[in-house]
Tab-separated table of C-alpha atoms in Angstrom:
chain	number	residue	atom	x	y	z
A	1	ASP	CA	48.321	-18.078	46.506
A	2	THR	CA	45.561	-18.790	44.017
A	3	GLU	CA	46.265	-16.075	41.674
A	4	VAL	CA	46.046	-15.924	37.897
A	5	THR	CA	46.780	-12.705	36.057
A	6	GLN	CA	45.900	-11.550	32.600
A	7	THR	CA	47.201	-8.936	30.597
A	8	PRO	CA	45.728	-6.448	29.235
A	9	LYS	CA	42.597	-5.884	31.079
A	10	HIS	CA	40.938	-4.127	28.172
A	11	LEU	CA	41.782	-4.530	24.418
A	12	VAL	CA	40.149	-2.796	21.489
A	13	MET	CA	41.333	-3.784	18.058
A	14	GLY	CA	40.441	-3.552	14.360
A	15	MET	CA	39.588	-6.523	12.016
A	16	THR	CA	42.946	-6.358	10.476
A	17	ASN	CA	44.899	-6.244	13.794
A	18	LYS	CA	47.168	-8.849	15.422
A	19	LYS	CA	47.092	-8.823	19.154
A	20	SER	CA	47.866	-11.216	21.680
A	21	LEU	CA	46.419	-12.060	25.308
A	22	LYS	CA	48.517	-13.265	28.096
A	23	CYS	CA	47.908	-15.437	31.094
A	24	GLU	CA	50.004	-16.287	33.920
A	25	GLN	CA	49.890	-18.428	37.084
A	26	HIS	CA	52.671	-19.279	39.733
A	27	MET	CA	50.666	-22.094	41.388
A	28	GLY	CA	52.479	-24.843	39.776
A	29	HIS	CA	49.194	-26.080	37.966
A	30	ARG	CA	49.773	-28.179	34.886
A	31	ALA	CA	46.626	-27.412	33.236
A	32	MET	CA	45.572	-24.027	31.879
A	33	TYR	CA	42.471	-23.284	29.858
A	34	TRP	CA	40.864	-20.400	27.674
A	35	TYR	CA	37.254	-19.409	27.961
A	36	LYS	CA	35.203	-16.935	25.801
A	37	GLN	CA	32.240	-15.389	27.789
A	38	LYS	CA	29.438	-13.276	26.059
A	39	ALA	CA	27.495	-10.660	28.057
A	40	LYS	CA	24.959	-12.765	30.535
A	41	LYS	CA	26.188	-16.122	29.529
A	42	PRO	CA	28.162	-18.710	31.027
A	43	PRO	CA	31.738	-19.201	30.063
A	44	GLU	CA	32.294	-21.352	27.032
A	45	LEU	CA	35.272	-23.531	26.639
A	46	MET	CA	37.753	-22.807	24.003
A	47	PHE	CA	41.233	-24.615	24.694
A	48	VAL	CA	42.661	-26.724	27.220
A	49	TYR	CA	46.663	-27.368	27.668
A	50	SER	CA	47.933	-30.080	29.729
A	51	TYR	CA	51.400	-30.272	30.550
A	52	GLU	CA	52.067	-27.505	27.953
A	53	LYS	CA	50.356	-29.582	25.378
A	54	LEU	CA	47.032	-28.671	23.496
A	55	SER	CA	44.618	-31.445	24.709
A	56	ILE	CA	41.379	-29.806	23.740
A	57	ASN	CA	40.317	-27.195	20.776
A	58	GLU	CA	36.645	-26.818	20.789
A	59	SER	CA	36.426	-26.287	17.287
A	60	VAL	CA	37.546	-22.488	17.630
A	61	PRO	CA	38.317	-20.744	14.426
A	62	SER	CA	41.655	-20.480	13.256
A	63	ARG	CA	41.883	-16.767	13.991
A	64	PHE	CA	42.554	-17.497	17.506
A	65	SER	CA	45.825	-19.362	17.957
A	66	PRO	CA	46.747	-20.433	21.598
A	67	GLU	CA	50.457	-20.999	22.804
A	68	CYS	CA	51.786	-22.378	26.035
A	69	PRO	CA	55.409	-21.356	25.967
A	70	ASN	CA	56.017	-22.866	29.607
A	71	SER	CA	54.057	-24.227	32.381
A	72	SER	CA	53.205	-20.941	33.874
A	73	LEU	CA	52.243	-19.034	30.670
A	74	LEU	CA	49.551	-19.122	28.260
A	75	ASN	CA	49.006	-16.712	25.487
A	76	LEU	CA	46.175	-16.296	22.833
A	77	HIS	CA	47.068	-14.780	19.609
A	78	LEU	CA	44.312	-12.822	17.767
A	79	HIS	CA	44.427	-12.132	14.331
A	80	ALA	CA	41.747	-10.916	11.774
A	81	LEU	CA	38.875	-11.120	14.354
A	82	GLN	CA	35.125	-10.334	13.634
A	83	PRO	CA	32.978	-7.903	15.689
A	84	GLU	CA	31.208	-10.866	17.152
A	85	ASP	CA	34.421	-12.070	18.813
A	86	SER	CA	33.896	-9.108	21.361
A	87	ALA	CA	33.767	-10.696	24.651
A	88	LEU	CA	35.454	-11.388	27.980
A	89	TYR	CA	37.982	-13.793	27.666
A	90	LEU	CA	39.049	-15.802	30.875
A	91	CYS	CA	42.077	-17.769	31.620
A	92	ALA	CA	42.102	-20.561	34.209
A	93	SER	CA	44.307	-23.173	35.687
A	94	SER	CA	44.042	-26.430	37.891
A	95	GLN	CA	46.483	-28.784	39.321
A	96	VAL	CA	46.190	-31.200	36.454
A	97	VAL	CA	43.636	-31.869	34.084
A	98	TRP	CA	41.155	-34.074	36.127
A	99	GLU	CA	37.633	-33.449	36.840
A	100	GLY	CA	38.214	-33.297	40.740
A	101	TYR	CA	40.236	-30.317	40.489
A	102	GLU	CA	38.947	-27.012	40.850
A	103	GLN	CA	39.858	-24.309	38.122
A	104	TYR	CA	40.889	-20.876	39.516
A	105	PHE	CA	40.129	-17.855	36.925
A	106	GLY	CA	41.962	-14.765	36.320
A	107	PRO	CA	40.068	-11.528	35.821
A	108	GLY	CA	39.609	-11.582	32.176
A	109	THR	CA	40.549	-9.526	29.253
A	110	ARG	CA	37.573	-7.477	27.889
A	111	LEU	CA	37.992	-7.464	24.228
A	112	THR	CA	36.223	-5.147	21.754
A	113	VAL	CA	36.640	-5.749	17.968
A	114	THR	CA	35.904	-2.886	15.841
B	1	ALA	CA	24.711	-35.795	28.465
B	2	GLN	CA	25.769	-33.458	31.180
B	3	LYS	CA	23.531	-30.795	31.848
B	4	VAL	CA	23.110	-28.074	34.729
B	5	THR	CA	20.157	-26.095	35.410
B	6	GLN	CA	19.736	-22.963	37.078
B	7	ALA	CA	16.027	-22.031	36.906
B	8	GLN	CA	16.276	-18.670	38.697
B	9	THR	CA	17.691	-16.067	36.272
B	10	GLU	CA	17.576	-13.098	38.453
B	11	ILE	CA	16.953	-12.835	42.312
B	12	SER	CA	16.572	-9.531	44.089
B	13	VAL	CA	16.824	-9.355	48.155
B	14	VAL	CA	16.971	-6.720	50.870
B	15	GLU	CA	20.383	-6.927	52.910
B	16	LYS	CA	20.181	-9.597	55.675
B	17	GLU	CA	17.657	-11.770	53.966
B	18	ASP	CA	18.548	-15.191	53.296
B	19	VAL	CA	18.513	-16.351	49.843
B	20	THR	CA	18.695	-19.896	48.362
B	21	LEU	CA	20.105	-20.343	44.679
B	22	ASP	CA	19.071	-23.571	43.031
B	23	CYS	CA	20.940	-25.969	41.045
B	24	VAL	CA	19.864	-29.139	39.397
B	25	TYR	CA	22.225	-31.229	37.298
B	26	GLU	CA	21.996	-34.330	35.071
B	27	THR	CA	24.821	-36.774	34.458
B	28	ARG	CA	24.858	-40.651	33.610
B	29	ASP	CA	27.931	-40.851	35.592
B	30	THR	CA	28.424	-42.059	39.189
B	31	THR	CA	31.481	-40.138	39.664
B	32	TYR	CA	31.316	-36.635	39.350
B	33	TYR	CA	32.181	-33.238	40.770
B	34	LEU	CA	29.970	-30.165	41.275
B	35	PHE	CA	31.204	-26.705	41.757
B	36	TRP	CA	29.853	-23.124	42.549
B	37	TYR	CA	31.417	-19.993	41.080
B	38	LYS	CA	30.666	-16.262	41.958
B	39	GLN	CA	31.337	-13.641	39.329
B	40	PRO	CA	31.172	-10.286	40.558
B	41	PRO	CA	30.808	-7.085	38.181
B	42	SER	CA	34.530	-7.173	37.937
B	43	GLY	CA	34.474	-10.194	35.845
B	44	GLU	CA	36.556	-12.744	37.642
B	45	LEU	CA	34.999	-16.023	38.469
B	46	VAL	CA	35.822	-16.843	42.256
B	47	PHE	CA	35.870	-20.594	43.065
B	48	LEU	CA	33.583	-21.158	46.133
B	49	ILE	CA	33.070	-24.692	46.698
B	50	ARG	CA	33.810	-28.354	45.128
B	51	ARG	CA	31.686	-31.272	45.985
B	52	ASN	CA	32.431	-34.839	44.846
B	53	SER	CA	29.386	-37.524	44.008
B	54	PHE	CA	30.385	-39.689	47.034
B	55	ASP	CA	30.173	-37.025	49.648
B	56	GLU	CA	26.475	-35.853	50.484
B	57	GLN	CA	27.539	-33.979	53.770
B	58	ASN	CA	26.220	-30.568	53.775
B	59	GLU	CA	28.809	-28.130	54.154
B	60	ILE	CA	28.796	-24.452	55.809
B	61	SER	CA	31.348	-21.518	55.322
B	62	GLY	CA	30.614	-18.811	57.274
B	63	ARG	CA	27.241	-17.359	55.828
B	64	TYR	CA	27.601	-19.764	52.900
B	65	SER	CA	26.083	-23.354	53.070
B	66	TRP	CA	25.499	-26.060	50.418
B	67	ASN	CA	22.909	-28.651	50.438
B	68	PHE	CA	23.806	-31.519	48.264
B	69	GLN	CA	21.118	-34.171	47.659
B	70	LYS	CA	21.653	-37.034	44.929
B	71	SER	CA	18.090	-38.303	45.285
B	72	THR	CA	16.684	-35.067	43.561
B	73	SER	CA	20.124	-34.362	41.760
B	74	SER	CA	20.489	-30.747	43.496
B	75	PHE	CA	23.192	-28.655	44.796
B	76	ASN	CA	21.729	-25.921	46.354
B	77	PHE	CA	23.521	-22.770	47.660
B	78	THR	CA	22.152	-20.587	50.706
B	79	ILE	CA	23.541	-17.224	51.586
B	80	THR	CA	22.320	-16.415	55.312
B	81	ALA	CA	22.135	-12.767	56.327
B	82	SER	CA	23.057	-11.655	52.623
B	83	GLN	CA	25.140	-8.347	52.136
B	84	VAL	CA	25.483	-6.171	49.437
B	85	VAL	CA	29.105	-7.586	48.469
B	86	ASP	CA	27.126	-10.761	47.647
B	87	SER	CA	25.559	-9.161	44.769
B	88	ALA	CA	26.989	-11.238	41.740
B	89	VAL	CA	26.232	-13.774	39.190
B	90	TYR	CA	26.605	-17.304	40.746
B	91	PHE	CA	27.200	-20.315	38.434
B	92	CYS	CA	26.783	-23.801	39.295
B	93	ALA	CA	29.170	-26.283	37.270
B	94	LEU	CA	29.232	-29.952	36.628
B	95	SER	CA	32.682	-31.848	35.704
B	96	ASP	CA	32.500	-35.246	34.138
B	97	PRO	CA	35.299	-37.958	33.999
B	98	PRO	CA	38.076	-37.321	31.831
B	99	GLN	CA	37.575	-38.168	28.163
B	100	GLY	CA	41.038	-38.807	26.619
B	101	GLY	CA	42.412	-37.245	29.757
B	102	SER	CA	40.797	-34.125	29.409
B	103	GLU	CA	38.286	-32.095	31.848
B	104	LYS	CA	35.495	-29.994	30.854
B	105	LEU	CA	33.246	-27.928	33.109
B	106	VAL	CA	29.610	-27.962	32.184
B	107	PHE	CA	28.064	-24.453	33.481
B	108	GLY	CA	24.574	-23.513	34.248
B	109	LYS	CA	23.150	-20.206	32.720
B	110	GLY	CA	23.997	-18.554	36.084
B	111	THR	CA	21.591	-16.560	38.634
B	112	LYS	CA	22.090	-13.007	39.092
B	113	LEU	CA	21.682	-12.044	42.751
B	114	THR	CA	21.158	-8.499	43.720
B	115	VAL	CA	21.191	-7.423	47.299
B	116	ASN	CA	19.970	-4.219	48.037
B	117	PRO	CA	20.804	-2.079	51.096
């Protein structure tokens, strides 16, 4: 099973709201990733977690706050977002953080900030 | 710096035609990995293939085949007898050795393939 699940599928939030995106995998992977993808663009890496510890933060604004409660779960907490943050947010996982392992992606959450 | 170029922005073919998606990469590393992902309109990126820099053997999987040529820094993807379900955006990606134990995927800009019935 190579499934990564993400909830919710769609999210509309105002600029003053607080919301969270959730990602889950049961493949025993120890590396998990958040990507942001704008329309007609490739995914952009936001965060990488390795063994539940944050290993990469690609200079993401603090209004995005990641959390990895355990090896299967990854959350992205959202607060005071801007309309330009509207995008598809993709979660991915891989066996470990190493260049040779493929990443498996979830279906994404389509976020609209109003 | 690593870079992946997919020069074809959009391709449109008629069902049953063969189509090749081009991917050219740049890296100074001798060890690297190349990937192809498919992104249908639903949004999920689907992993298709991984190739390491020491394995230049071409690969075939059903209607899909990949041609890896280090001499030209290319990793092209061919779909034989295309079908409507192949319509998607296809991304080629490059992964460099870990920096401080972390991995990054460098994506090309993607090629949108439309297969018309």
